[in-house]
CSV table of C-alpha atoms in Angstrom, one decimal:
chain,number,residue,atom,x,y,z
A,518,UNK,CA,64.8,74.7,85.9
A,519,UNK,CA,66.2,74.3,89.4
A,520,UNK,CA,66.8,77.6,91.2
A,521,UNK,CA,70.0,77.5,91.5
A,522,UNK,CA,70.5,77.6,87.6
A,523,UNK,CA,68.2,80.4,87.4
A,524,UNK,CA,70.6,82.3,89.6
A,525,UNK,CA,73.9,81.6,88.2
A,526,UNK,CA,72.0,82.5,84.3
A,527,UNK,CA,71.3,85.7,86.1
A,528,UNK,CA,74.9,86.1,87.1
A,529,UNK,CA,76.0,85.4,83.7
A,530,UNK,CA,74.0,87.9,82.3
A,531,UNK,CA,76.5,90.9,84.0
A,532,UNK,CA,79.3,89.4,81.9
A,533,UNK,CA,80.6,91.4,79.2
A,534,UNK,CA,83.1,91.4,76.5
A,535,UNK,CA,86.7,91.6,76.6
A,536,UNK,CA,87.0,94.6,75.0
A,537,UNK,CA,89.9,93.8,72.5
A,538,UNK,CA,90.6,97.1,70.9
A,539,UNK,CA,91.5,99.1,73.9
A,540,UNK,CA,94.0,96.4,74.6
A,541,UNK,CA,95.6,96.2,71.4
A,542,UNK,CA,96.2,100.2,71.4
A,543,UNK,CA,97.6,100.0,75.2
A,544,UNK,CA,100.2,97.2,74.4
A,545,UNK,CA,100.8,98.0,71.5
A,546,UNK,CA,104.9,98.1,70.8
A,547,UNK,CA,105.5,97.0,74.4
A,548,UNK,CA,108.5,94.8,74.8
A,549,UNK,CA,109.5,91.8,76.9
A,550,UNK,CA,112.3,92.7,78.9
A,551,UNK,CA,110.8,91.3,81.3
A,552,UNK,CA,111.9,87.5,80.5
A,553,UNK,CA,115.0,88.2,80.9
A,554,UNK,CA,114.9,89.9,84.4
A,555,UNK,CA,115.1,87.5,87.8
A,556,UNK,CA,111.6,85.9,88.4
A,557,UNK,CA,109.5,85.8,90.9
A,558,UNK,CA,110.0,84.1,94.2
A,559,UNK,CA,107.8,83.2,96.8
A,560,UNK,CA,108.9,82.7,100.7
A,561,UNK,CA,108.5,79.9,103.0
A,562,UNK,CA,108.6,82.6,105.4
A,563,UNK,CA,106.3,84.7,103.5
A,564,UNK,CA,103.4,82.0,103.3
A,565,UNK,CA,103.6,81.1,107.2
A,566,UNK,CA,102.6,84.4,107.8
A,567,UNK,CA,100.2,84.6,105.7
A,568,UNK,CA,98.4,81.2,106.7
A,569,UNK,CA,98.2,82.0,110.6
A,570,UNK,CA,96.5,85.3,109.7
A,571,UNK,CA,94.3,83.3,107.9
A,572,UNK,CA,90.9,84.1,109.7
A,573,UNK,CA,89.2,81.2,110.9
A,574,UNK,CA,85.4,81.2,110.5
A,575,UNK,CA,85.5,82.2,107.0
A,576,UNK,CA,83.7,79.6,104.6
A,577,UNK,CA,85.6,77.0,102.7
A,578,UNK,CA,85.8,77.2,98.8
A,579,UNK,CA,85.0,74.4,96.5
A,580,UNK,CA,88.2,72.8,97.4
A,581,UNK,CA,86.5,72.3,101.0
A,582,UNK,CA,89.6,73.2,102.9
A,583,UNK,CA,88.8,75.2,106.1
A,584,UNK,CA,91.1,77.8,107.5
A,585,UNK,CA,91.4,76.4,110.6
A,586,UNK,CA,92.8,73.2,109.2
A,587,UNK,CA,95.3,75.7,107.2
A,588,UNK,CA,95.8,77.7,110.3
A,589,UNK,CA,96.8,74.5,112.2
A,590,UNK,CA,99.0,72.6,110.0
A,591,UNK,CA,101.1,76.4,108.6
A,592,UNK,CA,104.5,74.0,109.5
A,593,UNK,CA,103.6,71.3,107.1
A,594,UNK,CA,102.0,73.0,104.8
A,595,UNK,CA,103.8,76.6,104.0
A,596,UNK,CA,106.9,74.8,102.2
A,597,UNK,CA,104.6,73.3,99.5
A,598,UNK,CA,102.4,75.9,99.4
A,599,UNK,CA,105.3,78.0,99.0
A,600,UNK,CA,106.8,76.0,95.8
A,601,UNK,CA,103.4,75.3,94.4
A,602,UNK,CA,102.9,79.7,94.3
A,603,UNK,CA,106.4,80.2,93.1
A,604,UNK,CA,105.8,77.7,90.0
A,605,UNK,CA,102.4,78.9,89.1
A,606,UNK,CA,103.7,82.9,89.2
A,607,UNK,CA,107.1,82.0,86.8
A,608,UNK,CA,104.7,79.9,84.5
A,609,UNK,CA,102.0,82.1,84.5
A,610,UNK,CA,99.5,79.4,85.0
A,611,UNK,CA,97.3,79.2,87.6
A,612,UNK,CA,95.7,75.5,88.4
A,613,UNK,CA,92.1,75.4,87.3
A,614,UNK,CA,91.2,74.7,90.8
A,615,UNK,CA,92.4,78.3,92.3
A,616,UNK,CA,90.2,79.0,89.0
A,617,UNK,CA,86.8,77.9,90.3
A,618,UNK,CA,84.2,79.8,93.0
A,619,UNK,CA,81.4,79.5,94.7
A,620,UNK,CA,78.4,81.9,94.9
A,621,UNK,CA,76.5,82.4,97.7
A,622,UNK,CA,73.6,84.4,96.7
A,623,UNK,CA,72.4,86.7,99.8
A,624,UNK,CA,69.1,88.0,100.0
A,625,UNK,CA,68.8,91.9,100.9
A,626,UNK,CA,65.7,93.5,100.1
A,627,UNK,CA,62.7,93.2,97.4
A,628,UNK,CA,61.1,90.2,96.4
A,629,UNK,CA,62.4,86.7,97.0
A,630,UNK,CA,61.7,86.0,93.5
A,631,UNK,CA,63.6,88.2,91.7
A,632,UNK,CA,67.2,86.8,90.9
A,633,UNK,CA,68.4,90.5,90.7
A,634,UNK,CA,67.7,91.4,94.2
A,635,UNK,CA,69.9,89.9,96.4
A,636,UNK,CA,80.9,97.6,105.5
A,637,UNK,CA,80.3,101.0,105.6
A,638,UNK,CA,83.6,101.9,104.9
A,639,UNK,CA,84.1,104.8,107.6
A,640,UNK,CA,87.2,106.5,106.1
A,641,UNK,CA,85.3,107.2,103.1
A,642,UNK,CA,82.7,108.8,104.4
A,643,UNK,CA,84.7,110.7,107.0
A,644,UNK,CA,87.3,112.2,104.6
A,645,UNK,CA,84.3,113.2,101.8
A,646,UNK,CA,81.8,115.0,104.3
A,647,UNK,CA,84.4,116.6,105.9
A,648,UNK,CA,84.5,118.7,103.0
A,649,UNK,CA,81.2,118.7,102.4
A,650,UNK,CA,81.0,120.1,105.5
A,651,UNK,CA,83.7,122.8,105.4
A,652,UNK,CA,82.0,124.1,101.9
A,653,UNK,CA,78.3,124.6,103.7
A,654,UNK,CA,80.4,126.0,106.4
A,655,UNK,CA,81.7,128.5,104.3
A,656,UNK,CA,78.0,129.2,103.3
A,657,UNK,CA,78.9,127.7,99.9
A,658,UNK,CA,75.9,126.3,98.5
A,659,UNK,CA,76.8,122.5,97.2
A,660,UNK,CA,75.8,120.0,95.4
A,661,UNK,CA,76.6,116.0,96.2
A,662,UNK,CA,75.8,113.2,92.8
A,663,UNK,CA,75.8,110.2,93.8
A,664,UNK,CA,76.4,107.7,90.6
A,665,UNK,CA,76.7,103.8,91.2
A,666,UNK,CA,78.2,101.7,87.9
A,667,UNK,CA,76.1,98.4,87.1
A,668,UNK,CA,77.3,94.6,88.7
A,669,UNK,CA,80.9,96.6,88.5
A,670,UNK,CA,83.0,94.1,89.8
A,671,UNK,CA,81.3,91.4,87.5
A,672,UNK,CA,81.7,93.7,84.3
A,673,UNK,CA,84.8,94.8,84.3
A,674,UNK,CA,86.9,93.8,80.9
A,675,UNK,CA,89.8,91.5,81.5
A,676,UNK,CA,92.0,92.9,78.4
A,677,UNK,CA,91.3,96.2,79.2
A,678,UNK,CA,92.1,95.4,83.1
A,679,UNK,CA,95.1,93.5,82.3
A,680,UNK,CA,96.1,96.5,79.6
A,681,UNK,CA,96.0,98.6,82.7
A,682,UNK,CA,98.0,96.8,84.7
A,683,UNK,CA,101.1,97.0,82.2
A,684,UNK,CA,100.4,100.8,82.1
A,685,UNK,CA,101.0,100.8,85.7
A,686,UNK,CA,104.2,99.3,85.9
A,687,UNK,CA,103.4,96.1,86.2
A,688,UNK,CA,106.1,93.2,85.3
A,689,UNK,CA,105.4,91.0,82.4
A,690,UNK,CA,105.0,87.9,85.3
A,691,UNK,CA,102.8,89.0,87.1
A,692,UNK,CA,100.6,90.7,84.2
A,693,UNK,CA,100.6,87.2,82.6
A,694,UNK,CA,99.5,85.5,85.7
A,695,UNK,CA,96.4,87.6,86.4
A,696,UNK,CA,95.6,87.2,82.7
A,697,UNK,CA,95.9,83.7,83.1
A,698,UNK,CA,94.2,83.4,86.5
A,699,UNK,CA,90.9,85.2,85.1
A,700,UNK,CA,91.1,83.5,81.5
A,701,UNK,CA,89.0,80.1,81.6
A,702,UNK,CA,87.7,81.4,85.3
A,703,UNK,CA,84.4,79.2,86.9
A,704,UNK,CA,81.4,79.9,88.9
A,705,UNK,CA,78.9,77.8,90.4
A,706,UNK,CA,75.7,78.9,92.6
A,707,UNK,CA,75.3,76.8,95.8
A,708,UNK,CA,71.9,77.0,97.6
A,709,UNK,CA,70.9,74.9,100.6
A,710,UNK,CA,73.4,72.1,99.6
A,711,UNK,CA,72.0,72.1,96.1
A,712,UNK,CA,74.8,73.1,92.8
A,713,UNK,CA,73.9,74.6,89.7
A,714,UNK,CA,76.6,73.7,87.1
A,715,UNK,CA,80.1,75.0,86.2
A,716,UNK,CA,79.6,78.6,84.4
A,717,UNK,CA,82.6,80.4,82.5
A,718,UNK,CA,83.5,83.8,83.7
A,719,UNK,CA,83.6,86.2,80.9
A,720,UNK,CA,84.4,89.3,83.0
A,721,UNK,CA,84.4,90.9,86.5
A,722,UNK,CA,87.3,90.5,89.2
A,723,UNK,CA,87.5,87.5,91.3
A,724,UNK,CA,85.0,87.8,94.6
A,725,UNK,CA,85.6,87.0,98.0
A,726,UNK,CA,89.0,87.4,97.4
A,727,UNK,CA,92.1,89.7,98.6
A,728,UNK,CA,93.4,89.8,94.8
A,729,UNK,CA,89.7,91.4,93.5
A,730,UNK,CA,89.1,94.7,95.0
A,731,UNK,CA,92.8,95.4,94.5
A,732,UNK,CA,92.3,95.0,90.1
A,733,UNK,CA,89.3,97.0,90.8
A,734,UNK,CA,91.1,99.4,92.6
A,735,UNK,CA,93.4,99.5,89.6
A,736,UNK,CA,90.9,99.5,86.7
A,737,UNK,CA,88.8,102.7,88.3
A,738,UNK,CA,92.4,104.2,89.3
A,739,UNK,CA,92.2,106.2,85.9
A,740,UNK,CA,88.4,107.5,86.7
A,741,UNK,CA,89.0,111.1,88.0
A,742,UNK,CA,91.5,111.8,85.4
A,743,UNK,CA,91.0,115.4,84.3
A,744,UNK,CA,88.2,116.2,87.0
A,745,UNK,CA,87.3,119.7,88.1
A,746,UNK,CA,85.3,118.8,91.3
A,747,UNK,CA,85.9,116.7,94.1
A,748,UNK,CA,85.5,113.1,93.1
A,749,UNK,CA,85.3,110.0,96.0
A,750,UNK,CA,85.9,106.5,95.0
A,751,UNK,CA,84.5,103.4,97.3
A,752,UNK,CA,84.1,99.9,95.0
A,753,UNK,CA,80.9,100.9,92.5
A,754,UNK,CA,79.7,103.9,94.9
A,755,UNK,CA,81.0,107.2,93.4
A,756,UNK,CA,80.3,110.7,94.5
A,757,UNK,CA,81.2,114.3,92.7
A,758,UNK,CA,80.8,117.1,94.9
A,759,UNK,CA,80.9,120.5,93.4
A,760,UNK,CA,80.5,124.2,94.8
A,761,UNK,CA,77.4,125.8,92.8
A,762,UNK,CA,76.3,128.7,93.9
A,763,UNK,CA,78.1,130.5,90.5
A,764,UNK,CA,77.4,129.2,87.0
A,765,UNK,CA,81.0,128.0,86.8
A,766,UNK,CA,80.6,125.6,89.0
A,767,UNK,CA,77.7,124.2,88.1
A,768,UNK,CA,79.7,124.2,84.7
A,769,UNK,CA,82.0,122.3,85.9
A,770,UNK,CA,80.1,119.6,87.3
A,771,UNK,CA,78.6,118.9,84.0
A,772,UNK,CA,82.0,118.5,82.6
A,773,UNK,CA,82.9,116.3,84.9
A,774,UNK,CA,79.5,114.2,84.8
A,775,UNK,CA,80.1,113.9,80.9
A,776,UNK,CA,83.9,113.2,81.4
A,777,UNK,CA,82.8,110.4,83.7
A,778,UNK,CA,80.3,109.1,81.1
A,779,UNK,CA,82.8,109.0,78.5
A,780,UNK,CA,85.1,107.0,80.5
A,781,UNK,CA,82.6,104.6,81.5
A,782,UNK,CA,81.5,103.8,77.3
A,783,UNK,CA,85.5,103.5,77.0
A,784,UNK,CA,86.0,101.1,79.7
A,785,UNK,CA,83.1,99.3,78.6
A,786,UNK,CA,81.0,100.1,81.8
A,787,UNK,CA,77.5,101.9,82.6
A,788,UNK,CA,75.7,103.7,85.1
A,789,UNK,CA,73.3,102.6,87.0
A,790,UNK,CA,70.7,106.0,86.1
A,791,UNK,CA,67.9,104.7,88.6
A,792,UNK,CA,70.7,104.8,90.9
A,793,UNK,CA,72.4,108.4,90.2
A,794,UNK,CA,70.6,111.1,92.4
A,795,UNK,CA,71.4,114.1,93.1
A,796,UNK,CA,71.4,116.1,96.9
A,797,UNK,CA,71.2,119.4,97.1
A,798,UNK,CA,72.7,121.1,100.2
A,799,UNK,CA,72.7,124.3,101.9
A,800,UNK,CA,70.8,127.2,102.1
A,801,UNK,CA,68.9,129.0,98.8
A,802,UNK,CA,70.4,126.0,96.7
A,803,UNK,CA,68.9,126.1,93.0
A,804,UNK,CA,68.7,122.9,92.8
A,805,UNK,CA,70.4,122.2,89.3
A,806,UNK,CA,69.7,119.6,87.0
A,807,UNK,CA,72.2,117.6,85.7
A,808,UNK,CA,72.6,115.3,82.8
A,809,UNK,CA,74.5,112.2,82.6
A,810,UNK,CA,74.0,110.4,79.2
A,811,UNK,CA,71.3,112.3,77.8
A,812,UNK,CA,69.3,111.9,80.9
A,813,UNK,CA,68.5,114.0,83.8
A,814,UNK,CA,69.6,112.7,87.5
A,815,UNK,CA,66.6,113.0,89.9
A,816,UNK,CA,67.1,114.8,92.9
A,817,UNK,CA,66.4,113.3,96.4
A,818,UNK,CA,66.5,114.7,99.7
A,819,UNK,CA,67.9,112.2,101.6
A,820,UNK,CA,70.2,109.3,100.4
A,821,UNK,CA,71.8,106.1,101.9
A,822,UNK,CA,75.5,106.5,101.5
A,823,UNK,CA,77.4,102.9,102.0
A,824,UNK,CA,74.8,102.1,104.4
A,825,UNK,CA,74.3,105.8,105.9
A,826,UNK,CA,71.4,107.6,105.5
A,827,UNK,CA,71.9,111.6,105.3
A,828,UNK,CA,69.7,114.2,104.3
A,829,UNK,CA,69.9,117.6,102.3
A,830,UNK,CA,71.0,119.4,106.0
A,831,UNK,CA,73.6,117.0,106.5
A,832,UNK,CA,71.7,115.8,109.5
A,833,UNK,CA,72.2,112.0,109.9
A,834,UNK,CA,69.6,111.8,113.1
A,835,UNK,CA,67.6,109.7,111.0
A,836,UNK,CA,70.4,107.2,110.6
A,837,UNK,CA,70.5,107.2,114.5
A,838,UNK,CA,67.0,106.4,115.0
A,839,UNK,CA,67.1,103.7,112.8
A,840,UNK,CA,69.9,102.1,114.1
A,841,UNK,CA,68.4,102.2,117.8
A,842,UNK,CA,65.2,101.2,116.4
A,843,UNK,CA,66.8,97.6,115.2
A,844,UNK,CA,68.4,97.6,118.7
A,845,UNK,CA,65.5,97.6,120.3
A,846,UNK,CA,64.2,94.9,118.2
A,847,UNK,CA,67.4,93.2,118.6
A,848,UNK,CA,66.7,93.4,122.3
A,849,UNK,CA,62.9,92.6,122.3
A,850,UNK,CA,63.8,89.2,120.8
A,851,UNK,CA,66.3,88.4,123.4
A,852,UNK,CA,63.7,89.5,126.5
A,853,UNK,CA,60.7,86.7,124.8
A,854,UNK,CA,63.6,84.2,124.7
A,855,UNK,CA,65.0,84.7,128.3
């Protein structure tokens, strides 16, 4: 089997159901008022804008239409565009061409072999160990989980998405378009020019894409409902932290650790266990164990946190060193090239 179909099977395999019955007790008795509300319009004005923002070297899709060509020709192009966008959201069908992707896969670490191995985001980070940092400060002894959800943006329902967005407010056109957009949804795998064959999407959120992270966004948006501790949200990356130094609060964390579990088998998700670890920080901490599932979360004293590495003292010196150690690397090659 060409390597390209051995990656897109693997792909397939994060698919998951739709999830039918959570939708049917969400919409259930909603109306249609929308219909007879003013539709949708898209600008001229609107798509012009968009298109010279459009960044240049990104990569082409499988319509092989590259931004710059986009970018370039915004006056002859944004009026059709613009009519084309306005049709497809007051039909609520999406051409099957906006319909079909590309995957890229992108080694990282592990074994070339394995299918399965293959931006910081600063706010995040800042905001969450700020209070981290204010707790130890305090002298508060605390305790950070880390808990990642499996392939999340590939396994995310579609009813159950779609369910949420008409919870949310969401009109009845733009609801139907998204459902239409990920209903009957390709993939293909492209490897060094080679293509494995068109693959249905089952589930997920559409990659690469402005529209993706933003469902995501939307579908986790009801996560921390009912949450004790202090719970931080970035894509599949979620962290509880939790002041323990009194049996409440280490209470408390387990509620919110089975709270979390519960809304991950109702949303049709799962954690990632080998990924869940737990850091315990500041001084004469008991180091707690913690269940999630019906199994304990190991404890670790350090962990990489979107790309940074920090340690039970909150000392990210090790992060430093690493980064200046691929620097100097960075700059060795360049010095055997001059």
């Amino acid at each position: 089997m060409e390597k390209t179909e051995v990656l897109n099977d693997f792909f397939a395999s994060d698919f998951t159901s739709k999830g039918l019955s959570y939708a049917a007790q969400v919409t259930e008795g909603k109306g249609r008022d929308w219909e007879n509300a003013e539709p949708p319009t898209v600008g001229e004005d609107q798509v012009r804008e968009y298109l010279r923002n459009l960044k240049v070297p990104k990569s082409v899709g499988p319509d092989e239409m590259r931004p710059r060509v986009l970018r370039e020709l915004v006056d002859e192009v944004a009026r059709p565009l613009a009519i084309i966008s306005e049709k497809s959201w007051q039909s609520s069908e999406v051409p099957t061409d906006w319909k079909r992707g590309n995957i890229t896969p992108i080694f990282k670490k592990g074994k070339k072999e394995d299918p399965g191995r293959g931006k910081s985001c600063l706010t995040n980070l800042v905001a969450f160990y700020d209070g981290v940092t204010a707790l130890v400060g305090k002298g508060r002894v605390t305790d950070v989980i880390y808990l990642d959800l499996c392939k999340a943006f590939d396994a995310v329902p579609h009813d159950i998405l779609v369910s949420k967005l008409e919870t949310h407010g969401f009109d009845g056109w733009t609801t139907r378009w998204i459902r239409n957009c990920l209903d009957g949804h390709t993939q293909r795998v492209a490897v060094s020019g080679s293509m494995s064959k068109w693959r249905t999407v089952t589930s997920g959120v559409p990659q690469g894409s402005v529209l993706g992270p933003a469902l995501f966004n939307i579908f986790v948006g009801d996560m921390d409902s009912g949450i004790e501790c202090t719970l931080s949200k970035c894509g599949n990356n979620t962290k509880l932290c939790a002041a323990v130094d009194s049996l409440e609060g280490r209470d408390a964390a387990q509620r919110d650790l089975d709270r979390l579990e519960r809304w991950a088998r109702a949303n049709h998700m799962k954690f990632n266990q080998a990924k869940c670890k737990v850091l315990h920080v500041g001084r004469r901490n008991p180091k707690h164990n913690y269940r999630l599932g019906g199994e304990w979360i190991e404890s670790s004293p350090e962990e990489k946190d979107l790309g940074v590495l920090i340690d039970e003292k909150l000392n990210m010196s090790q992060q430093c060193a690493l980064a200046a150690q691929k620097a100097n690397c960075v700059l060795g090659c360049i010095k055997r090239e001059v």
